[in-house]
PDB file of N, CA and C in Angstrom:
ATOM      1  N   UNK A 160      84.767  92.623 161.287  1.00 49.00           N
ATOM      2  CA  UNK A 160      83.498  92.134 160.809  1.00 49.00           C
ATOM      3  C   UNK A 160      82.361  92.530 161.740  1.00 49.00           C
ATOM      4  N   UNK A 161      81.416  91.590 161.695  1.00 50.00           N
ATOM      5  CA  UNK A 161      80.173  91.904 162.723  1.00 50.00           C
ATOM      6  C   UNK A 161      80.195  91.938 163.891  1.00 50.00           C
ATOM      7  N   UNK A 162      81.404  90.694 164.514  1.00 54.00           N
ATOM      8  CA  UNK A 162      81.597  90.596 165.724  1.00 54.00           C
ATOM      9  C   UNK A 162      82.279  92.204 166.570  1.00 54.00           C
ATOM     10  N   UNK A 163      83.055  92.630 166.034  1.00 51.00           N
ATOM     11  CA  UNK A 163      83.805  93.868 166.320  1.00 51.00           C
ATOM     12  C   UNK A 163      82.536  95.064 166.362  1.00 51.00           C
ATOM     13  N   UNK A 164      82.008  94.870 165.684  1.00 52.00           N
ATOM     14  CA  UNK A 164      81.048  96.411 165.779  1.00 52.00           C
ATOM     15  C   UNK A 164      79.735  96.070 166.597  1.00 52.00           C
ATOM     16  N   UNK A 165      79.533  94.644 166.818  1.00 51.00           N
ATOM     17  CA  UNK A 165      78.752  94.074 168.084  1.00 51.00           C
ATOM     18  C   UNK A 165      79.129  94.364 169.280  1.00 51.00           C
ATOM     19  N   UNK A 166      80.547  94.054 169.332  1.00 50.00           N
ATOM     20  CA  UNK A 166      81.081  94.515 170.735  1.00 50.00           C
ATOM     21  C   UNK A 166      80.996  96.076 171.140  1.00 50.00           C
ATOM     22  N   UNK A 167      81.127  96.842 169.961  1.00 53.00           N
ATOM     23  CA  UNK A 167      80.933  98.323 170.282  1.00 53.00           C
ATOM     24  C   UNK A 167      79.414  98.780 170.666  1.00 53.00           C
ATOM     25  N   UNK A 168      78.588  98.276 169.839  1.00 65.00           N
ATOM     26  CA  UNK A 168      77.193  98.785 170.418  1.00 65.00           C
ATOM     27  C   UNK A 168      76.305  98.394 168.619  1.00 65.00           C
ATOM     28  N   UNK A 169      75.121  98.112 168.593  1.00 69.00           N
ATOM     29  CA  UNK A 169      74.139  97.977 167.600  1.00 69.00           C
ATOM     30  C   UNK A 169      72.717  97.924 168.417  1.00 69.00           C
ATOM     31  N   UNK A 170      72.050  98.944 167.679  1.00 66.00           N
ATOM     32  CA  UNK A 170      70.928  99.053 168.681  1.00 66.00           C
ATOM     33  C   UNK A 170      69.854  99.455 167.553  1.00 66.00           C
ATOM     34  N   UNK A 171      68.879  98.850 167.863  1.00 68.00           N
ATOM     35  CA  UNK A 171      67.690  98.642 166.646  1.00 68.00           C
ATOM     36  C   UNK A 171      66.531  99.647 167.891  1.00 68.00           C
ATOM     37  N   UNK A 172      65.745 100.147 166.565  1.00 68.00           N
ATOM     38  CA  UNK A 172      64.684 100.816 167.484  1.00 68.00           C
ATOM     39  C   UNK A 172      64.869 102.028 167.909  1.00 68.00           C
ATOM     40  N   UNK A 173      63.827 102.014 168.933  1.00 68.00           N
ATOM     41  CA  UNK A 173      63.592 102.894 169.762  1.00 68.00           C
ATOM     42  C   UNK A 173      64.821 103.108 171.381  1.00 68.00           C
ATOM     43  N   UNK A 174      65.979 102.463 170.898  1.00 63.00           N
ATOM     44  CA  UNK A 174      66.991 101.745 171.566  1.00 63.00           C
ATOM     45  C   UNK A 174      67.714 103.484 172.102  1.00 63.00           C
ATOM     46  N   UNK A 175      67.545 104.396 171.221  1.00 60.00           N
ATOM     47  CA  UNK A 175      68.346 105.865 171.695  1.00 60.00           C
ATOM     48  C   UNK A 175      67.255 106.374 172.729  1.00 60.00           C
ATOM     49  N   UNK A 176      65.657 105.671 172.712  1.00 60.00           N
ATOM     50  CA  UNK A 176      65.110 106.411 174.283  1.00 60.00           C
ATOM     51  C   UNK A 176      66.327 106.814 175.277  1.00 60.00           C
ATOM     52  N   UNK A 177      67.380 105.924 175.501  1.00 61.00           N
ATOM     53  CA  UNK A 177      68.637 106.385 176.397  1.00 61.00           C
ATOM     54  C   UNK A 177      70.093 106.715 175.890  1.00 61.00           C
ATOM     55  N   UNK A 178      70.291 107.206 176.632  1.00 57.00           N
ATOM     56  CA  UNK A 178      71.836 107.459 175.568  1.00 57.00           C
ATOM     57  C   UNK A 178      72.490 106.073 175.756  1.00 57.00           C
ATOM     58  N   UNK A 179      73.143 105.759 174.601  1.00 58.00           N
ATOM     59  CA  UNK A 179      73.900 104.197 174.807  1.00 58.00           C
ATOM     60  C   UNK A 179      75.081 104.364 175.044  1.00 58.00           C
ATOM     61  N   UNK A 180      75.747 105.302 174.354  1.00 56.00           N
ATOM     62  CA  UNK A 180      77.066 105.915 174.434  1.00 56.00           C
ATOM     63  C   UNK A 180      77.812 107.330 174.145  1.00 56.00           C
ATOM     64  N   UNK A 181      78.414 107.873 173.827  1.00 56.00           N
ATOM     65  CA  UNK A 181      78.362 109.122 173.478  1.00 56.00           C
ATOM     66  C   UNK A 181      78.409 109.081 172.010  1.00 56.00           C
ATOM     67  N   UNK A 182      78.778 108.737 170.929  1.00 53.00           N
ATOM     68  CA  UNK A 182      78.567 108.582 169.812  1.00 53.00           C
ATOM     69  C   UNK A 182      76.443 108.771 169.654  1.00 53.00           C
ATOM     70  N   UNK A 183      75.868 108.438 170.146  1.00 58.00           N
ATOM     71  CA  UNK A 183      74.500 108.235 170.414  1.00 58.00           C
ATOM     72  C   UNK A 183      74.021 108.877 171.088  1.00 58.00           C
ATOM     73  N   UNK A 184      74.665 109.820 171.603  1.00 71.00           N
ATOM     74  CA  UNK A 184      73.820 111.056 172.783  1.00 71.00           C
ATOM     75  C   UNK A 184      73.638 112.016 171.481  1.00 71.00           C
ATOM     76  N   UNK A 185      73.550 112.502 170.552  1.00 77.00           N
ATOM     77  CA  UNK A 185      72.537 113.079 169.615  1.00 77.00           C
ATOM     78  C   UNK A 185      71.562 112.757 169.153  1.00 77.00           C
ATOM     79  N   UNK A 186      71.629 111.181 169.361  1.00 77.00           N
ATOM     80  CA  UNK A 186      70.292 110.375 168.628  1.00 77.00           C
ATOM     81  C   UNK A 186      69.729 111.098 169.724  1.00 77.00           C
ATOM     82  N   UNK A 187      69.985 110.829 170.821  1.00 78.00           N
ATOM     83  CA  UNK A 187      69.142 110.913 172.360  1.00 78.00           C
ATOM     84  C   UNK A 187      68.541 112.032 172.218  1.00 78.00           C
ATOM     85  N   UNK A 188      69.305 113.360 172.462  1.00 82.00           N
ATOM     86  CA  UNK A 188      68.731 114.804 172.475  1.00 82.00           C
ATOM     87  C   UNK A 188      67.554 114.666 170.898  1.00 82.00           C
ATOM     88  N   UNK A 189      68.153 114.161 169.793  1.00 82.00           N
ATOM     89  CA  UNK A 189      67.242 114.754 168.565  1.00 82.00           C
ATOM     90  C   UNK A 189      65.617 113.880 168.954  1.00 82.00           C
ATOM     91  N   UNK A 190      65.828 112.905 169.797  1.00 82.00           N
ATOM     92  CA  UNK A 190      64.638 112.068 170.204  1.00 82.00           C
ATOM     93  C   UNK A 190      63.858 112.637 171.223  1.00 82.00           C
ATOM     94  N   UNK A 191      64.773 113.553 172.253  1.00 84.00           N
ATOM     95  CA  UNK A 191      63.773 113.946 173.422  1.00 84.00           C
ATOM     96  C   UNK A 191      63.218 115.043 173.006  1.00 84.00           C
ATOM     97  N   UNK A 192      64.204 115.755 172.139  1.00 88.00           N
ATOM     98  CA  UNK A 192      63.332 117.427 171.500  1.00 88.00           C
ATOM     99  C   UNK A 192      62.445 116.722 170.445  1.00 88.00           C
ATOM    100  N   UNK A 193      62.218 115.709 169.922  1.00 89.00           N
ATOM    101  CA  UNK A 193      61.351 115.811 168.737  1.00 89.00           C
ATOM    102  C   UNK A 193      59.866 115.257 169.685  1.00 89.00           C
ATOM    103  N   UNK A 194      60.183 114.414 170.281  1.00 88.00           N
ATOM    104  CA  UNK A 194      59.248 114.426 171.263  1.00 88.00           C
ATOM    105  C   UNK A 194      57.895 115.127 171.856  1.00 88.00           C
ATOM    106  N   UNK A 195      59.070 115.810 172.577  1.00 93.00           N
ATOM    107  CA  UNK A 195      58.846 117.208 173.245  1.00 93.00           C
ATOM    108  C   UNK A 195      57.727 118.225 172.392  1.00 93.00           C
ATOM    109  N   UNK A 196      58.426 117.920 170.925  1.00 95.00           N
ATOM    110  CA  UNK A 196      57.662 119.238 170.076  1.00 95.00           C
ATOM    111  C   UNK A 196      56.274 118.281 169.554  1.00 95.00           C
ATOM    112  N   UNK A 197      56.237 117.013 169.702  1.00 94.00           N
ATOM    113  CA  UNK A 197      54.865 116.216 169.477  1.00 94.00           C
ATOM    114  C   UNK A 197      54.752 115.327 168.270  1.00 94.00           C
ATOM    115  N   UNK A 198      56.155 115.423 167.882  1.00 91.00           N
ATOM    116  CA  UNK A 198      56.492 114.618 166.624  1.00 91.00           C
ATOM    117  C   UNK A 198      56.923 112.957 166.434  1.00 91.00           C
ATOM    118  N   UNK A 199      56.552 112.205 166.090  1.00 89.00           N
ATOM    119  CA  UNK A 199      56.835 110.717 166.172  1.00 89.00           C
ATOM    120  C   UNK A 199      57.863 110.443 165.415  1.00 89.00           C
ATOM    121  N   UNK A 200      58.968 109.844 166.173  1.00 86.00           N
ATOM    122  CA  UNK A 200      59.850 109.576 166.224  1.00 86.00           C
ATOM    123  C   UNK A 200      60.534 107.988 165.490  1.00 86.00           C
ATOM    124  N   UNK A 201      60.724 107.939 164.217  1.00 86.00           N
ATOM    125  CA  UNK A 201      60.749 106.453 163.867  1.00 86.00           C
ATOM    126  C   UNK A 201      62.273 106.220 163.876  1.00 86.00           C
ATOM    127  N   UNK A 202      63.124 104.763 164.580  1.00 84.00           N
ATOM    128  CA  UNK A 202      64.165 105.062 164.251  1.00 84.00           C
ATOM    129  C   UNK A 202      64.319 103.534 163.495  1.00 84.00           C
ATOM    130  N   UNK A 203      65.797 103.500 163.393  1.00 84.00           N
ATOM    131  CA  UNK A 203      66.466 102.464 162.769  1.00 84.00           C
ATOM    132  C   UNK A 203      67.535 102.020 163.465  1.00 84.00           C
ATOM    133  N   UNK A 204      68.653 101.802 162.560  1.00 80.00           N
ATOM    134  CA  UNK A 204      69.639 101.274 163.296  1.00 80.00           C
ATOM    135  C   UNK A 204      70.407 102.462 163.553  1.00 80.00           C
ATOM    136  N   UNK A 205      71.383 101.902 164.729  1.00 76.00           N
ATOM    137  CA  UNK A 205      72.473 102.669 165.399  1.00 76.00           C
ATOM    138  C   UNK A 205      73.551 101.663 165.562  1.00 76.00           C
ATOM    139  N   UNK A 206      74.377 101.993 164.967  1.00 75.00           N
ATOM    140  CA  UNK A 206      76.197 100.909 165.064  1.00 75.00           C
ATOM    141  C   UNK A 206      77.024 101.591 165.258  1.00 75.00           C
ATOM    142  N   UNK A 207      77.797 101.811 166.658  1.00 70.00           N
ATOM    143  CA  UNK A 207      78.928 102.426 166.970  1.00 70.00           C
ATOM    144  C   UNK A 207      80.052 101.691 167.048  1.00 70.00           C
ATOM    145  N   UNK A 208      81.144 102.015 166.188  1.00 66.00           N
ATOM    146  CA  UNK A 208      82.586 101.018 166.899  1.00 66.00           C
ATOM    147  C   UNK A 208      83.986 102.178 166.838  1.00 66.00           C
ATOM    148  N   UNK A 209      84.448 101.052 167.351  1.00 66.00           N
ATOM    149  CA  UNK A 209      86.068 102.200 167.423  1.00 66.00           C
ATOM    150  C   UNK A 209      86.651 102.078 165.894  1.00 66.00           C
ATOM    151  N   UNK A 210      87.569 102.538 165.509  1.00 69.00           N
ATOM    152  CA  UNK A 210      88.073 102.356 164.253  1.00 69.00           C
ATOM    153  C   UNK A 210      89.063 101.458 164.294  1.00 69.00           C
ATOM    154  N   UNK A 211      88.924 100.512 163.374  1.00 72.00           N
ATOM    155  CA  UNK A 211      89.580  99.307 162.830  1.00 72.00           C
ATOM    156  C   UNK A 211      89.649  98.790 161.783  1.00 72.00           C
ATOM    157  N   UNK A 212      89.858  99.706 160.814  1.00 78.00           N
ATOM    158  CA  UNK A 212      89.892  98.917 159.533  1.00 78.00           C
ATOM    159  C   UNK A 212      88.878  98.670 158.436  1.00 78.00           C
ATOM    160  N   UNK A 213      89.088  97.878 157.553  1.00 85.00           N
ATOM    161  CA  UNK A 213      87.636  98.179 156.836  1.00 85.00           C
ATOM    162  C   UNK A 213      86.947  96.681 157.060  1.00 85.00           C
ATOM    163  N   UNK A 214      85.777  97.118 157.059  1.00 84.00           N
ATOM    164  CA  UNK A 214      84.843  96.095 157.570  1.00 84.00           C
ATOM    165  C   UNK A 214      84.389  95.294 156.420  1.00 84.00           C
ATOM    166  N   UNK A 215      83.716  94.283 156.701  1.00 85.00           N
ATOM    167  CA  UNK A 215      83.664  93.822 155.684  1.00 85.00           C
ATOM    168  C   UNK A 215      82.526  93.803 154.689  1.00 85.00           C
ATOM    169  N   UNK A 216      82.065  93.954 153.426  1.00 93.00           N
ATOM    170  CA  UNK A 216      81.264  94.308 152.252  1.00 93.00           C
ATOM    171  C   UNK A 216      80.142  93.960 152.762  1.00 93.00           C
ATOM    172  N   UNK A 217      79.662  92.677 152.796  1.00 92.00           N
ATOM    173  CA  UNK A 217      78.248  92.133 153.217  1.00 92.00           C
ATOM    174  C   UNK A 217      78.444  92.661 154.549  1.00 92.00           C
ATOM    175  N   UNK A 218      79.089  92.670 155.357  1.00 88.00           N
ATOM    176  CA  UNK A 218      78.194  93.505 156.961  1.00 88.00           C
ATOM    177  C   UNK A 218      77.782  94.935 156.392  1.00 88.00           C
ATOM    178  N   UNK A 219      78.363  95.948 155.388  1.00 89.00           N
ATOM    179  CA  UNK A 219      77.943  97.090 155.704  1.00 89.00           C
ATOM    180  C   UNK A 219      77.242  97.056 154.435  1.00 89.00           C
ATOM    181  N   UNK A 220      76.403  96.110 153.493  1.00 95.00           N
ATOM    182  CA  UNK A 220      75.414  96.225 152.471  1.00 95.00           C
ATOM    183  C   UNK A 220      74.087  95.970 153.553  1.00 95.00           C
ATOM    184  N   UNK A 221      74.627  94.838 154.612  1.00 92.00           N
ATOM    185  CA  UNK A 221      73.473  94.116 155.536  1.00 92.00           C
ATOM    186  C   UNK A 221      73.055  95.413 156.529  1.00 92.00           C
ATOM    187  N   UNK A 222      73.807  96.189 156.882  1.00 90.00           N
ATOM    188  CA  UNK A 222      73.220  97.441 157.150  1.00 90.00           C
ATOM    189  C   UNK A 222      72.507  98.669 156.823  1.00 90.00           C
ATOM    190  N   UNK A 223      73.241  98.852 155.740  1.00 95.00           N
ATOM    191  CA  UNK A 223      72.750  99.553 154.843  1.00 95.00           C
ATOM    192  C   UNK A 223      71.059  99.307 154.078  1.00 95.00           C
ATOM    193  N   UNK A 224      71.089  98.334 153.785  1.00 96.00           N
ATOM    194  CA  UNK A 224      69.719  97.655 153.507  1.00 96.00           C
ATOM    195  C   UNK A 224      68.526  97.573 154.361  1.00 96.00           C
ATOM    196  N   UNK A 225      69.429  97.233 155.637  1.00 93.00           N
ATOM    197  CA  UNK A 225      68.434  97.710 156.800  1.00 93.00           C
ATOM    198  C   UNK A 225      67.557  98.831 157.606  1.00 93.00           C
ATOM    199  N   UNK A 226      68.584  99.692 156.849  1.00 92.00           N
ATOM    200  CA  UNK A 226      68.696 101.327 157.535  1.00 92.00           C
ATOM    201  C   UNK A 226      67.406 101.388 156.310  1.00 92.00           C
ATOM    202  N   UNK A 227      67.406 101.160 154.997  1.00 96.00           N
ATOM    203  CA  UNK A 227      66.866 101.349 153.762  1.00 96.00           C
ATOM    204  C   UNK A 227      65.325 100.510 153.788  1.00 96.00           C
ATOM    205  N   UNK A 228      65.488  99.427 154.389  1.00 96.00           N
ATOM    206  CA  UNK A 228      64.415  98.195 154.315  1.00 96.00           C
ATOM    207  C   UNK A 228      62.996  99.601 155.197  1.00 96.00           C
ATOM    208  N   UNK A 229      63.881  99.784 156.851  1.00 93.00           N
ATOM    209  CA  UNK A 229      63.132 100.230 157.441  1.00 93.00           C
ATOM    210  C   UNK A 229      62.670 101.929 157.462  1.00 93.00           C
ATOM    211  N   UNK A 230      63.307 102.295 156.480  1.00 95.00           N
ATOM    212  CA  UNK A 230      63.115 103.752 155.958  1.00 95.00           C
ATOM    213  C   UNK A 230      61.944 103.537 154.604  1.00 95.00           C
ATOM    214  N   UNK A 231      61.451 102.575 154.078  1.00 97.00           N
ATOM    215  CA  UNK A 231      60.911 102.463 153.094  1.00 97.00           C
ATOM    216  C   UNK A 231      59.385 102.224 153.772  1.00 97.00           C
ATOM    217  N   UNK A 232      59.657 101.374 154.746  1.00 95.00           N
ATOM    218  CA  UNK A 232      58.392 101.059 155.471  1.00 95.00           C
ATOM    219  C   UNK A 232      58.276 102.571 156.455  1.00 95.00           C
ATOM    220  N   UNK A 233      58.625 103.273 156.644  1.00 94.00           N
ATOM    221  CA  UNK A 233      58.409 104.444 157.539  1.00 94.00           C
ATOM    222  C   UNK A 233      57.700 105.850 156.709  1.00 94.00           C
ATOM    223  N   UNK A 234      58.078 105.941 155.408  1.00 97.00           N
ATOM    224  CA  UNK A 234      57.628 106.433 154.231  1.00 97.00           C
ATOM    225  C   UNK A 234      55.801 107.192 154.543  1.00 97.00           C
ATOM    226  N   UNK A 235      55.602 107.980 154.034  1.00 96.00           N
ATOM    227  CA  UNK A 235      56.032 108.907 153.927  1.00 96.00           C
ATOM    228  C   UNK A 235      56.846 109.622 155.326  1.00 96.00           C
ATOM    229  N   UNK A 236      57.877 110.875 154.952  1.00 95.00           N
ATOM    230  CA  UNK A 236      58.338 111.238 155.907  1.00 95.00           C
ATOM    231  C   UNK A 236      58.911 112.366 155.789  1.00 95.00           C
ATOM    232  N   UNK A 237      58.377 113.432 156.758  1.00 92.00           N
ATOM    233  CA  UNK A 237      59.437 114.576 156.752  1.00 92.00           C
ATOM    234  C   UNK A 237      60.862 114.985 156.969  1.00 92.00           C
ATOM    235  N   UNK A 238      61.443 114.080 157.700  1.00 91.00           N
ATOM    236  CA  UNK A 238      62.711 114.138 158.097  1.00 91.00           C
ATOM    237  C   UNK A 238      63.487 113.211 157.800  1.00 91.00           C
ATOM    238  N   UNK A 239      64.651 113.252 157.767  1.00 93.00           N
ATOM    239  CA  UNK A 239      65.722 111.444 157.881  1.00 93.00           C
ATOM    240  C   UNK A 239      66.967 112.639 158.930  1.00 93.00           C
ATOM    241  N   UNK A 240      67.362 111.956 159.877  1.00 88.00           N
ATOM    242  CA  UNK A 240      68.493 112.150 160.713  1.00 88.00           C
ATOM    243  C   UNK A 240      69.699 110.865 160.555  1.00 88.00           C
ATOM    244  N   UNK A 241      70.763 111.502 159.923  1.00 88.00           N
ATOM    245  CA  UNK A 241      71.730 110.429 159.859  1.00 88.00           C
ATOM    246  C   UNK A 241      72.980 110.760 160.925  1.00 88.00           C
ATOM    247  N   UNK A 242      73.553 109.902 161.425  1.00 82.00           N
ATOM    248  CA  UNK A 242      74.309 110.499 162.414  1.00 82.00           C
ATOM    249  C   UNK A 242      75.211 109.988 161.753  1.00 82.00           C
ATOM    250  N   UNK A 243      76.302 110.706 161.051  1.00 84.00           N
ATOM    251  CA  UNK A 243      77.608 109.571 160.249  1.00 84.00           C
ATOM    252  C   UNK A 243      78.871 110.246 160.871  1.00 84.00           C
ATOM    253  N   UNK A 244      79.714 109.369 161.011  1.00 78.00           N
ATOM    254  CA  UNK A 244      81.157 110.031 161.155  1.00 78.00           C
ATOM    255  C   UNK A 244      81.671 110.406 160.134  1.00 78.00           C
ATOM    256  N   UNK A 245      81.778 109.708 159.321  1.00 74.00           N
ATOM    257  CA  UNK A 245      82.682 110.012 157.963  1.00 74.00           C
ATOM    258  C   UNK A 245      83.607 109.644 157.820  1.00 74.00           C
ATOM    259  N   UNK A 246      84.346 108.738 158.219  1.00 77.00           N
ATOM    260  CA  UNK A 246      85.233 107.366 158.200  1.00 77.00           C
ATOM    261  C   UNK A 246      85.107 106.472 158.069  1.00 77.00           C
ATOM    262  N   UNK A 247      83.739 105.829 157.538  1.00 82.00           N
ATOM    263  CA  UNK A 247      83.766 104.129 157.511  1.00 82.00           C
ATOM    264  C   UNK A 247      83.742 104.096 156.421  1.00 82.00           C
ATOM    265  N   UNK A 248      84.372 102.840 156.255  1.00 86.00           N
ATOM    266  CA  UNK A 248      85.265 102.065 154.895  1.00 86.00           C
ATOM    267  C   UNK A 248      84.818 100.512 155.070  1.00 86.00           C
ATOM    268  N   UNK A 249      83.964 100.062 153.877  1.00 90.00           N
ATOM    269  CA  UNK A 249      84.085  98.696 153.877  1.00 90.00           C
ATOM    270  C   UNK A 249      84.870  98.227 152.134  1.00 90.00           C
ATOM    271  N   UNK A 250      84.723  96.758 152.480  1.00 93.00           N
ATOM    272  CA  UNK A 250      85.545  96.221 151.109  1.00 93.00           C
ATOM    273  C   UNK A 250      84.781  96.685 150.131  1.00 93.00           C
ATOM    274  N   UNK A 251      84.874  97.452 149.043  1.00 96.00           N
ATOM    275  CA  UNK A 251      84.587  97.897 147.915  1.00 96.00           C
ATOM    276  C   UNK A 251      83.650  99.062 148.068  1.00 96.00           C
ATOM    277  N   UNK A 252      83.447  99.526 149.216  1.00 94.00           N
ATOM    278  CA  UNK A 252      83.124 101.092 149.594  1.00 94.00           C
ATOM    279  C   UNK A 252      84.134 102.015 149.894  1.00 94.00           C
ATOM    280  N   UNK A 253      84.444 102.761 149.296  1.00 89.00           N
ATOM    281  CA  UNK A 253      85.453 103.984 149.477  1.00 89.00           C
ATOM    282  C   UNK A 253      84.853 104.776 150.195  1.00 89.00           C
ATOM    283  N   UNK A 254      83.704 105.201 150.086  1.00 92.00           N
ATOM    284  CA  UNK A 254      82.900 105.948 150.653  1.00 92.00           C
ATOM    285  C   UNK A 254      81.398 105.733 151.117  1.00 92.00           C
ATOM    286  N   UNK A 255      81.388 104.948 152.371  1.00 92.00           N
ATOM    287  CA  UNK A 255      80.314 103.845 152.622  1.00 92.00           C
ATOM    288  C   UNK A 255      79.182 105.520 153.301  1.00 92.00           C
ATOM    289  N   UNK A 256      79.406 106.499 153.308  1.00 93.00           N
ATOM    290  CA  UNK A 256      78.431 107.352 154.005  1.00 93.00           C
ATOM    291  C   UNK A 256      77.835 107.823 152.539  1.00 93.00           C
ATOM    292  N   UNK A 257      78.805 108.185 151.858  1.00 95.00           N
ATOM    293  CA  UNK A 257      77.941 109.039 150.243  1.00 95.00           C
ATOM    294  C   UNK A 257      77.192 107.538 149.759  1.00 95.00           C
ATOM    295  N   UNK A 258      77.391 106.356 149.748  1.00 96.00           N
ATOM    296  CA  UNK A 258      76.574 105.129 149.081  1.00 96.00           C
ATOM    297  C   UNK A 258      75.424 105.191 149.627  1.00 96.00           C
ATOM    298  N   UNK A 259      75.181 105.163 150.959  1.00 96.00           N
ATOM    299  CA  UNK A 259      74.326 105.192 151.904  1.00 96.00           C
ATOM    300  C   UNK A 259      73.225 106.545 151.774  1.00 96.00           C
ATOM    301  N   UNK A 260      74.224 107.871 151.740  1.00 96.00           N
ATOM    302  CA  UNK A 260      72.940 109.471 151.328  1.00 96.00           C
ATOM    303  C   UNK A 260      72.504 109.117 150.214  1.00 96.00           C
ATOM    304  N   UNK A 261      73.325 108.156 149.129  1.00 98.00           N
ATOM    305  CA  UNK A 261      72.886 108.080 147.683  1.00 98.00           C
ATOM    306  C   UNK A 261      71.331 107.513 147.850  1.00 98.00           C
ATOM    307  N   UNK A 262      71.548 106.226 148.362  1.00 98.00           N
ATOM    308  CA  UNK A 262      70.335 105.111 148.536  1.00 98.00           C
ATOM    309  C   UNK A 262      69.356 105.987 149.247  1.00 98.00           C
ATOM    310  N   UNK A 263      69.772 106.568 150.351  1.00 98.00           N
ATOM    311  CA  UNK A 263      68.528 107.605 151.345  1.00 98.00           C
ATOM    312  C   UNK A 263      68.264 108.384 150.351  1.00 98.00           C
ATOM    313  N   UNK A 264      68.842 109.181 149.514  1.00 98.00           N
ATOM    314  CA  UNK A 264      67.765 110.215 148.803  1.00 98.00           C
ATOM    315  C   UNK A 264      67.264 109.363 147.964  1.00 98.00           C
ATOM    316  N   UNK A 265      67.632 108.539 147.093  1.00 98.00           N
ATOM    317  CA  UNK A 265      66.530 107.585 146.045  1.00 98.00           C
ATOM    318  C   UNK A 265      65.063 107.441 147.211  1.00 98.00           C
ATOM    319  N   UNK A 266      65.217 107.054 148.025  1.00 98.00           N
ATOM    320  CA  UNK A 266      64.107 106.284 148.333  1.00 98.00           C
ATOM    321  C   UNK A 266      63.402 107.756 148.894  1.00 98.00           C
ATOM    322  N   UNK A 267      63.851 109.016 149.310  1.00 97.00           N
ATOM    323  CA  UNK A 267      63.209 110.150 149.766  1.00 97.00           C
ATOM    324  C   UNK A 267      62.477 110.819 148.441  1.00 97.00           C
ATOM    325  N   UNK A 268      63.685 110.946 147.389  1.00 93.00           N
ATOM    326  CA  UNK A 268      63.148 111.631 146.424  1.00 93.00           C
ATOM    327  C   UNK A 268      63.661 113.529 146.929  1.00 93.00           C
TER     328      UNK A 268
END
């Protein structure tokens, strides 16, 4: 559940200014080069955990929504950077990364 992927790392914001972990050292680099080139940088969430199973429905809608809440308010926008593994599984997501590009392109267009 929440507690398990708390213990791994959740970081709201501007939270990749540092690397948190290695899962998150791309946020880092895509933040210091975008920077660098003079571009403003909006982020969202970041949730790293080890693999364990499938998590549960409402934690990864409550994320998902979030990632979505604060991508709607960031609007207009040239870019979206998703950093996904491609293994997470919650209860009644088979495929919690394609639900998630689904919802990101609706709201990109």
């Amino acid at each position: 559940g929440y507690r398990s992927l708390a213990e791994m790392g959740i970081a709201r914001g501007s939270a990749t200014s540092k690397a948190l972990n290695e899962p998150s050292c791309q946020l880092f680099v895509w933040r210091q080069r975008g920077e660098a080139d003079g571009h403003e940088i909006v982020e969202s969430l970041c949730v790293c955990a080890e693999p364990g199973g499938i998590t549960i429905r409402t934690v990864y809608e409550q994320f998902r929504d979030e990632i979505l809440d604060e991508l709607k308010a960031a609007m207009p926008v040239d870019c979206v950077l998703l950093a996904l593994h491609g293994a997470f599984v919650a209860e009644g997501y088979d495929d919690t990364e394609g639900d998630l590009l689904a919802h990101v392109r609706a709201v990109v267009g």
